[in-house]
Amino acid sequence: MSSAVVPDHPWLLPGSLVPARASRRRTPRDWFVDGLLFVASLLWVLIAHADVTSATPEFGLNAGPAWLEEADLLIGLLVSGALWLRRRWPVGLAVATAPLMFFSVTAGVALLIIMFTVLVHRPLPVGLALVAWQLLSLPVYLAIRPDPTMPVWASAVWTTLFICVVVAWALFVRARRQLVLSLRDRAERAEAEEQLRLDQARQLERGRIAREMHDVLAHRISLLSLHAGALEFRPDAPPEEVARAAGVIRASAHAALQDLREVIGVLRAEVGSEATPERPQPTLADVPALVAESRDAGVRVAVVDEVAEPQAVPAAIGRSAYRIVQEGLTNARKHAPGAVVTVRIAGGPGDGLTVEIHNPWPVGSSPTAIPGTGTGLVGIAERVTLAGGRLEHGRDADGGFRLTAWLPWAAR
């Protein structure tokens, strides 16, 4: 899995929405909200206590029995301070403060905040059970602390409506956070699946390159064995023939070492080996046959051959060039049917080999478009990278699609 992307300003998000957090510590935004809620609850404690102890209450609050006045002030202060624990133990705090719903005025705001927290952060049945408990305790509360300014039924209706508003707000926040978490999880899973698909494409391409190298090495070693055997069985051969055979052995050994160096890098991909090797792979000399095959299939192909010494192109470079042309023609057949495809191959020893495939940008869509997996260019890019080259593809200044690869070709 890929690591989660950290937002630009995580301090503006709630702790539950900040990805890849080692712990559930508060973010600066959480500290600000908790402080604001604590201050709001504390202000309500002071206002409510002043109102219930006043001879002329302004908010219609009734102190109820005289013994509740000072006790309720202390209870309100304690519950307000306990709000700092609501993120860690919301359910425990709700259970501990549940009896206060029967009689406490000063803890009213704090109790609503605790209910809001449980509804947002804990399973929905737990939050709804707390809401039901608060509604069931409402008749007892109104019996102990009746509102002197309105009938009991009106007080019950207004209080119930206010609780419903808080519940609706909490459910909205809960749904929004769950949606954000769900979208982020889907994005991370999609990214991980895409990365896995690309990794598999690279591994398959490396395995195919390794199998191609198997054929090349077998060919070179067989040449070494052939010429060495000729020298062994004809020790009386003329000096010129011995020198020529020794030169062939030296050149074949050098080329085999070069190919072996390449295949070691490929085999580090840790792909499994197969019991039987593939057939010998095509080289640059087989490009005309590939173009003829595409022409037979109805593709209009123009070839520009500017290779200085085509017979001296290394086998590995020629195979890569062949695969690049093959992928370019395949893409043109898929995405631009009927367009003229231009294939240009140029270069020489010391300058490298440049392979360029160009076709006009398709207009509209074709009902017979050939489906694909989208990993062809990924495999070509891996092949070119392993060869030490460069690959560019995309829309060019003329509005067409251009695939350009440069492969190193050492001077002789």
CSV table of C-alpha atoms in Angstrom, one decimal:
chain,number,residue,atom,x,y,z
A,1,MET,CA,0.0,0.0,0.0
A,2,SER,CA,1.1,3.5,-0.7
A,3,SER,CA,1.5,5.9,2.1
A,4,ALA,CA,-1.4,8.4,2.7
A,5,VAL,CA,-0.9,11.9,1.3
A,6,VAL,CA,-0.5,14.5,4.1
A,7,PRO,CA,-2.7,17.6,3.6
A,8,ASP,CA,-1.0,21.0,3.1
A,9,HIS,CA,-2.5,22.3,6.4
A,10,PRO,CA,-3.3,19.4,8.7
A,11,TRP,CA,-3.6,21.7,11.6
A,12,LEU,CA,-6.9,22.9,10.1
A,13,LEU,CA,-8.4,19.4,10.2
A,14,PRO,CA,-9.9,17.3,13.0
A,15,GLY,CA,-7.6,14.7,14.4
A,16,SER,CA,-9.8,11.9,13.0
A,17,LEU,CA,-9.3,13.2,9.4
A,18,VAL,CA,-5.6,13.6,9.5
A,19,PRO,CA,-4.1,10.6,7.8
A,20,ALA,CA,-1.2,8.5,9.0
A,21,ARG,CA,-1.2,9.8,12.6
A,22,ALA,CA,0.9,7.9,15.1
A,23,SER,CA,-1.6,8.7,17.8
A,24,ARG,CA,-5.0,10.4,18.2
A,25,ARG,CA,-3.6,13.6,19.8
A,26,ARG,CA,-5.4,16.8,19.2
A,27,THR,CA,-4.6,19.0,16.3
A,28,PRO,CA,-4.4,22.8,16.7
A,29,ARG,CA,-7.9,22.9,15.3
A,30,ASP,CA,-9.1,20.5,18.0
A,31,TRP,CA,-7.5,22.5,20.8
A,32,PHE,CA,-9.2,25.6,19.5
A,33,VAL,CA,-12.6,23.9,19.3
A,34,ASP,CA,-12.2,22.3,22.7
A,35,GLY,CA,-11.2,25.6,24.3
A,36,LEU,CA,-14.1,27.4,22.7
A,37,LEU,CA,-16.6,24.8,23.9
A,38,PHE,CA,-15.1,24.9,27.4
A,39,VAL,CA,-15.5,28.6,27.5
A,40,ALA,CA,-19.1,28.4,26.2
A,41,SER,CA,-20.0,25.8,28.8
A,42,LEU,CA,-18.4,27.8,31.6
A,43,LEU,CA,-20.2,31.0,30.6
A,44,TRP,CA,-23.5,29.1,30.6
A,45,VAL,CA,-22.7,27.8,34.1
A,46,LEU,CA,-22.2,31.4,35.4
A,47,ILE,CA,-25.2,32.8,33.5
A,48,ALA,CA,-27.5,30.0,34.6
A,49,HIS,CA,-26.5,30.2,38.2
A,50,ALA,CA,-26.9,33.9,38.2
A,51,ASP,CA,-30.4,33.6,36.7
A,52,VAL,CA,-31.7,30.9,39.0
A,53,THR,CA,-30.5,32.8,42.1
A,54,SER,CA,-32.0,36.1,40.8
A,55,ALA,CA,-35.2,37.4,42.2
A,56,THR,CA,-36.4,38.2,38.6
A,57,PRO,CA,-35.0,35.5,36.2
A,58,GLU,CA,-34.5,36.7,32.7
A,59,PHE,CA,-34.3,33.3,31.0
A,60,GLY,CA,-37.2,31.7,32.7
A,61,LEU,CA,-34.9,29.3,34.7
A,62,ASN,CA,-36.2,28.1,38.0
A,63,ALA,CA,-33.9,27.1,40.8
A,64,GLY,CA,-36.2,24.4,42.0
A,65,PRO,CA,-35.4,23.3,45.6
A,66,ALA,CA,-33.1,25.6,47.5
A,67,TRP,CA,-30.5,22.9,48.1
A,68,LEU,CA,-29.8,22.6,44.4
A,69,GLU,CA,-28.5,26.2,43.9
A,70,GLU,CA,-24.9,25.8,45.2
A,71,ALA,CA,-24.7,22.1,44.4
A,72,ASP,CA,-25.7,22.8,40.8
A,73,LEU,CA,-23.0,25.5,40.4
A,74,LEU,CA,-20.3,23.0,41.5
A,75,ILE,CA,-21.7,20.3,39.2
A,76,GLY,CA,-21.7,22.7,36.2
A,77,LEU,CA,-18.1,23.6,36.9
A,78,LEU,CA,-17.0,20.0,37.2
A,79,VAL,CA,-18.8,18.9,34.0
A,80,SER,CA,-17.4,21.9,32.1
A,81,GLY,CA,-13.8,20.9,33.1
A,82,ALA,CA,-14.6,17.2,32.2
A,83,LEU,CA,-15.2,18.3,28.6
A,84,TRP,CA,-11.5,18.2,28.0
A,85,LEU,CA,-11.9,14.4,28.4
A,86,ARG,CA,-14.7,14.0,25.9
A,87,ARG,CA,-12.5,13.0,22.9
A,88,ARG,CA,-10.8,10.2,24.8
A,89,TRP,CA,-13.8,8.8,26.9
A,90,PRO,CA,-17.0,10.2,25.4
A,91,VAL,CA,-19.2,7.2,26.3
A,92,GLY,CA,-17.8,7.0,29.8
A,93,LEU,CA,-18.3,10.7,30.3
A,94,ALA,CA,-21.9,10.4,29.0
A,95,VAL,CA,-22.7,7.5,31.4
A,96,ALA,CA,-21.2,9.4,34.3
A,97,THR,CA,-23.2,12.6,33.6
A,98,ALA,CA,-26.5,10.8,32.6
A,99,PRO,CA,-28.1,11.3,36.0
A,100,LEU,CA,-27.5,15.1,35.8
A,101,MET,CA,-30.1,15.3,33.0
A,102,PHE,CA,-32.9,15.0,35.6
A,103,PHE,CA,-32.1,18.2,37.5
A,104,SER,CA,-29.0,20.2,36.5
A,105,VAL,CA,-29.4,23.5,34.7
A,106,THR,CA,-25.8,24.7,34.7
A,107,ALA,CA,-24.6,21.4,33.0
A,108,GLY,CA,-27.1,21.7,30.2
A,109,VAL,CA,-24.6,23.0,27.5
A,110,ALA,CA,-21.9,20.5,28.6
A,111,LEU,CA,-24.4,17.7,28.4
A,112,LEU,CA,-25.4,18.7,24.8
A,113,ILE,CA,-21.7,18.8,23.8
A,114,ILE,CA,-21.1,15.3,25.3
A,115,MET,CA,-24.2,14.0,23.4
A,116,PHE,CA,-22.9,15.7,20.2
A,117,THR,CA,-19.5,14.0,20.6
A,118,VAL,CA,-20.9,10.6,21.1
A,119,LEU,CA,-23.1,10.9,18.1
A,120,VAL,CA,-20.2,11.9,15.9
A,121,HIS,CA,-17.4,9.6,17.1
A,122,ARG,CA,-19.1,6.5,18.4
A,123,PRO,CA,-21.4,3.9,16.9
A,124,LEU,CA,-24.8,5.3,16.0
A,125,PRO,CA,-26.8,3.0,18.3
A,126,VAL,CA,-24.8,4.3,21.3
A,127,GLY,CA,-25.5,7.9,20.4
A,128,LEU,CA,-29.2,7.3,19.8
A,129,ALA,CA,-29.5,5.6,23.1
A,130,LEU,CA,-28.1,8.6,24.8
A,131,VAL,CA,-30.6,10.9,22.9
A,132,ALA,CA,-33.4,8.6,24.0
A,133,TRP,CA,-32.2,8.8,27.6
A,134,GLN,CA,-32.2,12.6,27.5
A,135,LEU,CA,-35.7,12.8,26.0
A,136,LEU,CA,-37.0,10.3,28.6
A,137,SER,CA,-35.4,12.4,31.4
A,138,LEU,CA,-37.1,15.6,30.2
A,139,PRO,CA,-40.5,15.1,32.1
A,140,VAL,CA,-38.6,14.5,35.3
A,141,TYR,CA,-36.4,17.6,34.7
A,142,LEU,CA,-39.5,19.8,34.0
A,143,ALA,CA,-41.2,18.5,37.1
A,144,ILE,CA,-38.2,19.5,39.3
A,145,ARG,CA,-37.5,22.7,37.4
A,146,PRO,CA,-40.6,24.0,35.7
A,147,ASP,CA,-40.4,27.1,33.6
A,148,PRO,CA,-42.4,29.9,35.2
A,149,THR,CA,-42.9,31.7,31.9
A,150,MET,CA,-44.6,29.0,29.8
A,151,PRO,CA,-46.7,25.8,30.2
A,152,VAL,CA,-45.0,22.5,30.7
A,153,TRP,CA,-46.0,21.2,27.3
A,154,ALA,CA,-44.5,24.2,25.6
A,155,SER,CA,-41.3,23.8,27.5
A,156,ALA,CA,-41.2,20.2,26.5
A,157,VAL,CA,-41.8,21.0,22.8
A,158,TRP,CA,-39.1,23.7,22.7
A,159,THR,CA,-36.5,21.6,24.5
A,160,THR,CA,-37.3,18.6,22.3
A,161,LEU,CA,-36.9,20.7,19.1
A,162,PHE,CA,-33.6,22.1,20.4
A,163,ILE,CA,-32.3,18.6,21.1
A,164,CYS,CA,-33.4,17.5,17.6
A,165,VAL,CA,-31.5,20.4,16.0
A,166,VAL,CA,-28.3,19.3,17.9
A,167,VAL,CA,-28.8,15.7,16.9
A,168,ALA,CA,-29.3,16.6,13.2
A,169,TRP,CA,-26.2,18.7,13.3
A,170,ALA,CA,-24.2,15.9,14.8
A,171,LEU,CA,-25.5,13.4,12.2
A,172,PHE,CA,-24.6,15.8,9.4
A,173,VAL,CA,-21.0,16.1,10.8
A,174,ARG,CA,-20.8,12.4,11.2
A,175,ALA,CA,-22.0,11.7,7.7
A,176,ARG,CA,-19.6,14.2,6.2
A,177,ARG,CA,-16.6,12.8,8.0
A,178,GLN,CA,-17.5,9.3,7.0
A,179,LEU,CA,-17.8,10.4,3.4
A,180,VAL,CA,-14.3,12.1,3.5
A,181,LEU,CA,-12.8,8.9,5.1
A,182,SER,CA,-14.5,6.7,2.5
A,183,LEU,CA,-13.3,8.8,-0.4
A,184,ARG,CA,-9.8,8.9,0.9
A,185,ASP,CA,-9.8,5.1,1.4
A,186,ARG,CA,-11.0,4.6,-2.1
A,187,ALA,CA,-8.4,6.9,-3.5
A,188,GLU,CA,-5.6,5.2,-1.6
A,189,ARG,CA,-6.8,1.7,-2.7
A,190,ALA,CA,-7.1,2.9,-6.3
A,191,GLU,CA,-3.6,4.3,-6.2
A,192,ALA,CA,-2.2,1.1,-4.6
A,193,GLU,CA,-3.9,-1.0,-7.3
A,194,GLU,CA,-2.6,1.2,-10.1
A,195,GLN,CA,0.9,1.0,-8.6
A,196,LEU,CA,0.6,-2.8,-8.3
A,197,ARG,CA,-0.5,-3.1,-11.9
A,198,LEU,CA,2.4,-1.0,-13.1
A,199,ASP,CA,4.9,-3.0,-11.0
A,200,GLN,CA,3.5,-6.2,-12.4
A,201,ALA,CA,3.9,-4.8,-15.9
A,202,ARG,CA,7.5,-3.9,-15.2
A,203,GLN,CA,8.2,-7.3,-13.7
A,204,LEU,CA,6.8,-9.1,-16.7
A,205,GLU,CA,8.8,-6.9,-19.1
A,206,ARG,CA,12.0,-7.6,-17.1
A,207,GLY,CA,11.3,-11.3,-17.2
A,208,ARG,CA,10.8,-11.1,-21.0
A,209,ILE,CA,14.0,-9.2,-21.4
A,210,ALA,CA,15.8,-11.8,-19.3
A,211,ARG,CA,14.5,-14.6,-21.5
A,212,GLU,CA,15.7,-12.8,-24.6
A,213,MET,CA,19.1,-12.5,-23.0
A,214,HIS,CA,19.1,-16.2,-22.4
A,215,ASP,CA,18.8,-16.8,-26.2
A,216,VAL,CA,21.6,-14.3,-26.9
A,217,LEU,CA,24.0,-15.7,-24.4
A,218,ALA,CA,23.3,-19.3,-25.6
A,219,HIS,CA,24.1,-18.1,-29.2
A,220,ARG,CA,27.3,-16.5,-28.2
A,221,ILE,CA,28.5,-19.3,-26.0
A,222,SER,CA,27.7,-21.8,-28.8
A,223,LEU,CA,29.9,-19.7,-31.1
A,224,LEU,CA,32.7,-19.8,-28.5
A,225,SER,CA,32.3,-23.6,-28.2
A,226,LEU,CA,32.3,-24.1,-32.0
A,227,HIS,CA,35.5,-22.1,-32.6
A,228,ALA,CA,37.3,-23.5,-29.6
A,229,GLY,CA,36.4,-27.0,-30.7
A,230,ALA,CA,37.8,-26.3,-34.2
A,231,LEU,CA,41.1,-25.1,-32.7
A,232,GLU,CA,41.2,-28.2,-30.4
A,233,PHE,CA,40.7,-30.7,-33.2
A,234,ARG,CA,42.9,-28.9,-35.8
A,235,PRO,CA,46.0,-27.9,-33.9
A,236,ASP,CA,47.9,-27.9,-37.3
A,237,ALA,CA,45.6,-25.2,-38.9
A,238,PRO,CA,47.3,-22.4,-40.7
A,239,PRO,CA,48.2,-19.4,-38.6
A,240,GLU,CA,45.8,-17.1,-40.4
A,241,GLU,CA,42.8,-19.4,-39.6
A,242,VAL,CA,43.9,-19.7,-36.0
A,243,ALA,CA,44.1,-15.9,-35.7
A,244,ARG,CA,40.7,-15.5,-37.3
A,245,ALA,CA,39.2,-18.1,-35.0
A,246,ALA,CA,40.8,-16.5,-32.0
A,247,GLY,CA,39.5,-13.1,-33.0
A,248,VAL,CA,36.0,-14.5,-33.3
A,249,ILE,CA,36.3,-16.1,-29.8
A,250,ARG,CA,37.5,-12.8,-28.3
A,251,ALA,CA,34.7,-10.8,-29.9
A,252,SER,CA,32.1,-13.3,-28.9
A,253,ALA,CA,33.4,-13.4,-25.3
A,254,HIS,CA,33.4,-9.6,-25.1
A,255,ALA,CA,29.8,-9.5,-26.5
A,256,ALA,CA,28.7,-12.3,-24.1
A,257,LEU,CA,30.1,-10.3,-21.1
A,258,GLN,CA,28.2,-7.2,-22.2
A,259,ASP,CA,25.0,-9.2,-22.5
A,260,LEU,CA,25.7,-10.9,-19.2
A,261,ARG,CA,26.1,-7.5,-17.5
A,262,GLU,CA,22.7,-6.5,-18.9
A,263,VAL,CA,20.9,-9.7,-17.9
A,264,ILE,CA,22.2,-9.5,-14.3
A,265,GLY,CA,20.5,-6.1,-13.9
A,266,VAL,CA,17.3,-7.6,-15.3
A,267,LEU,CA,17.4,-10.7,-13.1
A,268,ARG,CA,17.5,-8.5,-10.0
A,269,ALA,CA,13.8,-8.0,-10.6
A,270,GLU,CA,13.4,-11.4,-8.9
A,271,VAL,CA,11.0,-12.8,-11.4
A,272,GLY,CA,10.6,-16.5,-11.8
A,273,SER,CA,12.4,-18.5,-14.5
A,274,GLU,CA,10.7,-20.7,-17.0
A,275,ALA,CA,11.6,-24.2,-18.1
A,276,THR,CA,11.9,-23.4,-21.8
A,277,PRO,CA,13.3,-20.3,-23.4
A,278,GLU,CA,11.4,-18.3,-26.0
A,279,ARG,CA,12.2,-18.4,-29.6
A,280,PRO,CA,15.0,-16.0,-30.8
A,281,GLN,CA,13.8,-12.5,-30.7
A,282,PRO,CA,13.8,-10.1,-33.6
A,283,THR,CA,16.3,-7.4,-34.2
A,284,LEU,CA,16.6,-4.1,-36.2
A,285,ALA,CA,16.9,-6.1,-39.4
A,286,ASP,CA,13.4,-7.5,-38.9
A,287,VAL,CA,11.8,-4.0,-38.8
A,288,PRO,CA,11.0,-4.1,-42.6
A,289,ALA,CA,9.1,-7.3,-42.0
A,290,LEU,CA,7.2,-5.7,-39.2
A,291,VAL,CA,6.3,-2.7,-41.3
A,292,ALA,CA,5.2,-5.0,-44.2
A,293,GLU,CA,3.0,-6.9,-41.7
A,294,SER,CA,1.4,-3.7,-40.6
A,295,ARG,CA,0.9,-2.6,-44.2
A,296,ASP,CA,-0.8,-5.9,-45.0
A,297,ALA,CA,-3.1,-5.2,-42.1
A,298,GLY,CA,-4.1,-1.9,-43.7
A,299,VAL,CA,-1.9,0.6,-41.9
A,300,ARG,CA,-0.3,3.3,-44.0
A,301,VAL,CA,3.3,3.4,-42.9
A,302,ALA,CA,6.1,5.6,-44.1
A,303,VAL,CA,9.6,4.6,-43.2
A,304,VAL,CA,12.7,6.9,-43.0
A,305,ASP,CA,15.8,4.8,-42.5
A,306,GLU,CA,18.8,7.0,-41.6
A,307,VAL,CA,21.0,4.4,-39.8
A,308,ALA,CA,24.6,4.8,-40.7
A,309,GLU,CA,25.7,1.2,-40.2
A,310,PRO,CA,22.6,-1.0,-39.7
A,311,GLN,CA,24.7,-4.2,-39.7
A,312,ALA,CA,26.7,-3.0,-36.7
A,313,VAL,CA,23.7,-2.3,-34.4
A,314,PRO,CA,24.1,-4.4,-31.2
A,315,ALA,CA,21.6,-7.1,-30.9
A,316,ALA,CA,20.1,-5.8,-27.6
A,317,ILE,CA,19.7,-2.3,-29.0
A,318,GLY,CA,18.2,-3.7,-32.2
A,319,ARG,CA,15.7,-5.8,-30.2
A,320,SER,CA,14.7,-2.7,-28.2
A,321,ALA,CA,14.3,-0.7,-31.4
A,322,TYR,CA,12.1,-3.4,-32.9
A,323,ARG,CA,9.9,-3.5,-29.8
A,324,ILE,CA,9.6,0.3,-29.8
A,325,VAL,CA,8.5,0.3,-33.4
A,326,GLN,CA,6.1,-2.6,-32.7
A,327,GLU,CA,4.5,-0.7,-29.8
A,328,GLY,CA,4.2,2.5,-31.8
A,329,LEU,CA,2.5,0.8,-34.7
A,330,THR,CA,0.2,-1.0,-32.3
A,331,ASN,CA,-0.8,2.2,-30.6
A,332,ALA,CA,-1.4,3.8,-34.0
A,333,ARG,CA,-3.7,0.9,-35.0
A,334,LYS,CA,-5.6,1.2,-31.7
A,335,HIS,CA,-6.0,4.9,-31.3
A,336,ALA,CA,-5.6,6.4,-34.8
A,337,PRO,CA,-7.0,4.0,-37.3
A,338,GLY,CA,-6.6,5.1,-40.9
A,339,ALA,CA,-3.9,7.7,-40.1
A,340,VAL,CA,-0.5,7.7,-41.8
A,341,VAL,CA,2.2,6.5,-39.4
A,342,THR,CA,5.8,7.7,-39.9
A,343,VAL,CA,8.6,5.6,-38.6
A,344,ARG,CA,12.1,7.2,-38.5
A,345,ILE,CA,15.2,5.3,-37.4
A,346,ALA,CA,18.4,7.2,-37.3
A,347,GLY,CA,21.9,7.1,-35.7
A,348,GLY,CA,25.2,5.5,-35.8
A,349,PRO,CA,28.0,4.2,-33.6
A,350,GLY,CA,28.8,6.7,-30.9
A,351,ASP,CA,25.7,8.8,-31.6
A,352,GLY,CA,23.1,6.4,-30.4
A,353,LEU,CA,20.1,5.0,-32.1
A,354,THR,CA,16.9,7.2,-32.3
A,355,VAL,CA,13.5,5.6,-33.0
A,356,GLU,CA,10.6,7.9,-33.7
A,357,ILE,CA,7.0,7.0,-34.4
A,358,HIS,CA,4.6,9.8,-35.3
A,359,ASN,CA,0.9,9.8,-36.3
A,360,PRO,CA,-1.7,12.5,-36.4
A,361,TRP,CA,-3.9,13.0,-33.4
A,362,PRO,CA,-7.2,11.0,-33.7
A,363,VAL,CA,-10.3,13.0,-34.4
A,364,GLY,CA,-13.4,11.6,-32.6
A,365,SER,CA,-13.6,7.9,-31.7
A,366,SER,CA,-13.7,4.8,-33.8
A,367,PRO,CA,-16.4,2.2,-33.2
A,368,THR,CA,-13.8,-0.6,-33.9
A,369,ALA,CA,-11.2,0.7,-31.5
A,370,ILE,CA,-9.0,-2.1,-30.2
A,371,PRO,CA,-9.0,-2.4,-26.4
A,372,GLY,CA,-5.7,-2.4,-24.5
A,373,THR,CA,-4.3,-2.8,-21.0
A,374,GLY,CA,-2.5,0.5,-21.0
A,375,THR,CA,0.8,-1.1,-19.9
A,376,GLY,CA,2.6,-1.2,-23.3
A,377,LEU,CA,4.3,2.1,-22.9
A,378,VAL,CA,5.2,1.2,-19.3
A,379,GLY,CA,7.0,-1.9,-20.5
A,380,ILE,CA,8.8,0.1,-23.3
A,381,ALA,CA,9.9,2.7,-20.7
A,382,GLU,CA,11.3,-0.1,-18.5
A,383,ARG,CA,13.2,-1.6,-21.5
A,384,VAL,CA,14.6,1.7,-22.5
A,385,THR,CA,15.6,2.6,-19.0
A,386,LEU,CA,17.4,-0.7,-18.5
A,387,ALA,CA,19.3,-0.1,-21.8
A,388,GLY,CA,20.4,3.3,-20.5
A,389,GLY,CA,18.3,5.3,-22.9
A,390,ARG,CA,15.5,7.9,-22.8
A,391,LEU,CA,11.9,7.7,-23.8
A,392,GLU,CA,9.4,10.5,-24.5
A,393,HIS,CA,5.8,10.3,-25.7
A,394,GLY,CA,2.9,12.6,-25.9
A,395,ARG,CA,1.3,15.2,-28.1
A,396,ASP,CA,3.8,17.4,-30.0
A,397,ALA,CA,3.7,20.9,-31.3
A,398,ASP,CA,2.0,19.9,-34.5
A,399,GLY,CA,-0.9,18.3,-32.7
A,400,GLY,CA,0.1,14.7,-33.4
A,401,PHE,CA,1.2,11.9,-31.2
A,402,ARG,CA,5.0,11.3,-31.1
A,403,LEU,CA,6.9,8.4,-29.5
A,404,THR,CA,10.6,9.1,-29.4
A,405,ALA,CA,13.3,6.8,-27.9
A,406,TRP,CA,17.0,7.2,-27.8
A,407,LEU,CA,19.2,4.1,-27.2
A,408,PRO,CA,23.0,4.2,-26.5
A,409,TRP,CA,25.1,2.8,-29.3
A,410,ALA,CA,28.8,2.8,-28.3
A,411,ALA,CA,31.4,3.6,-30.9
A,412,ARG,CA,33.4,0.6,-32.2
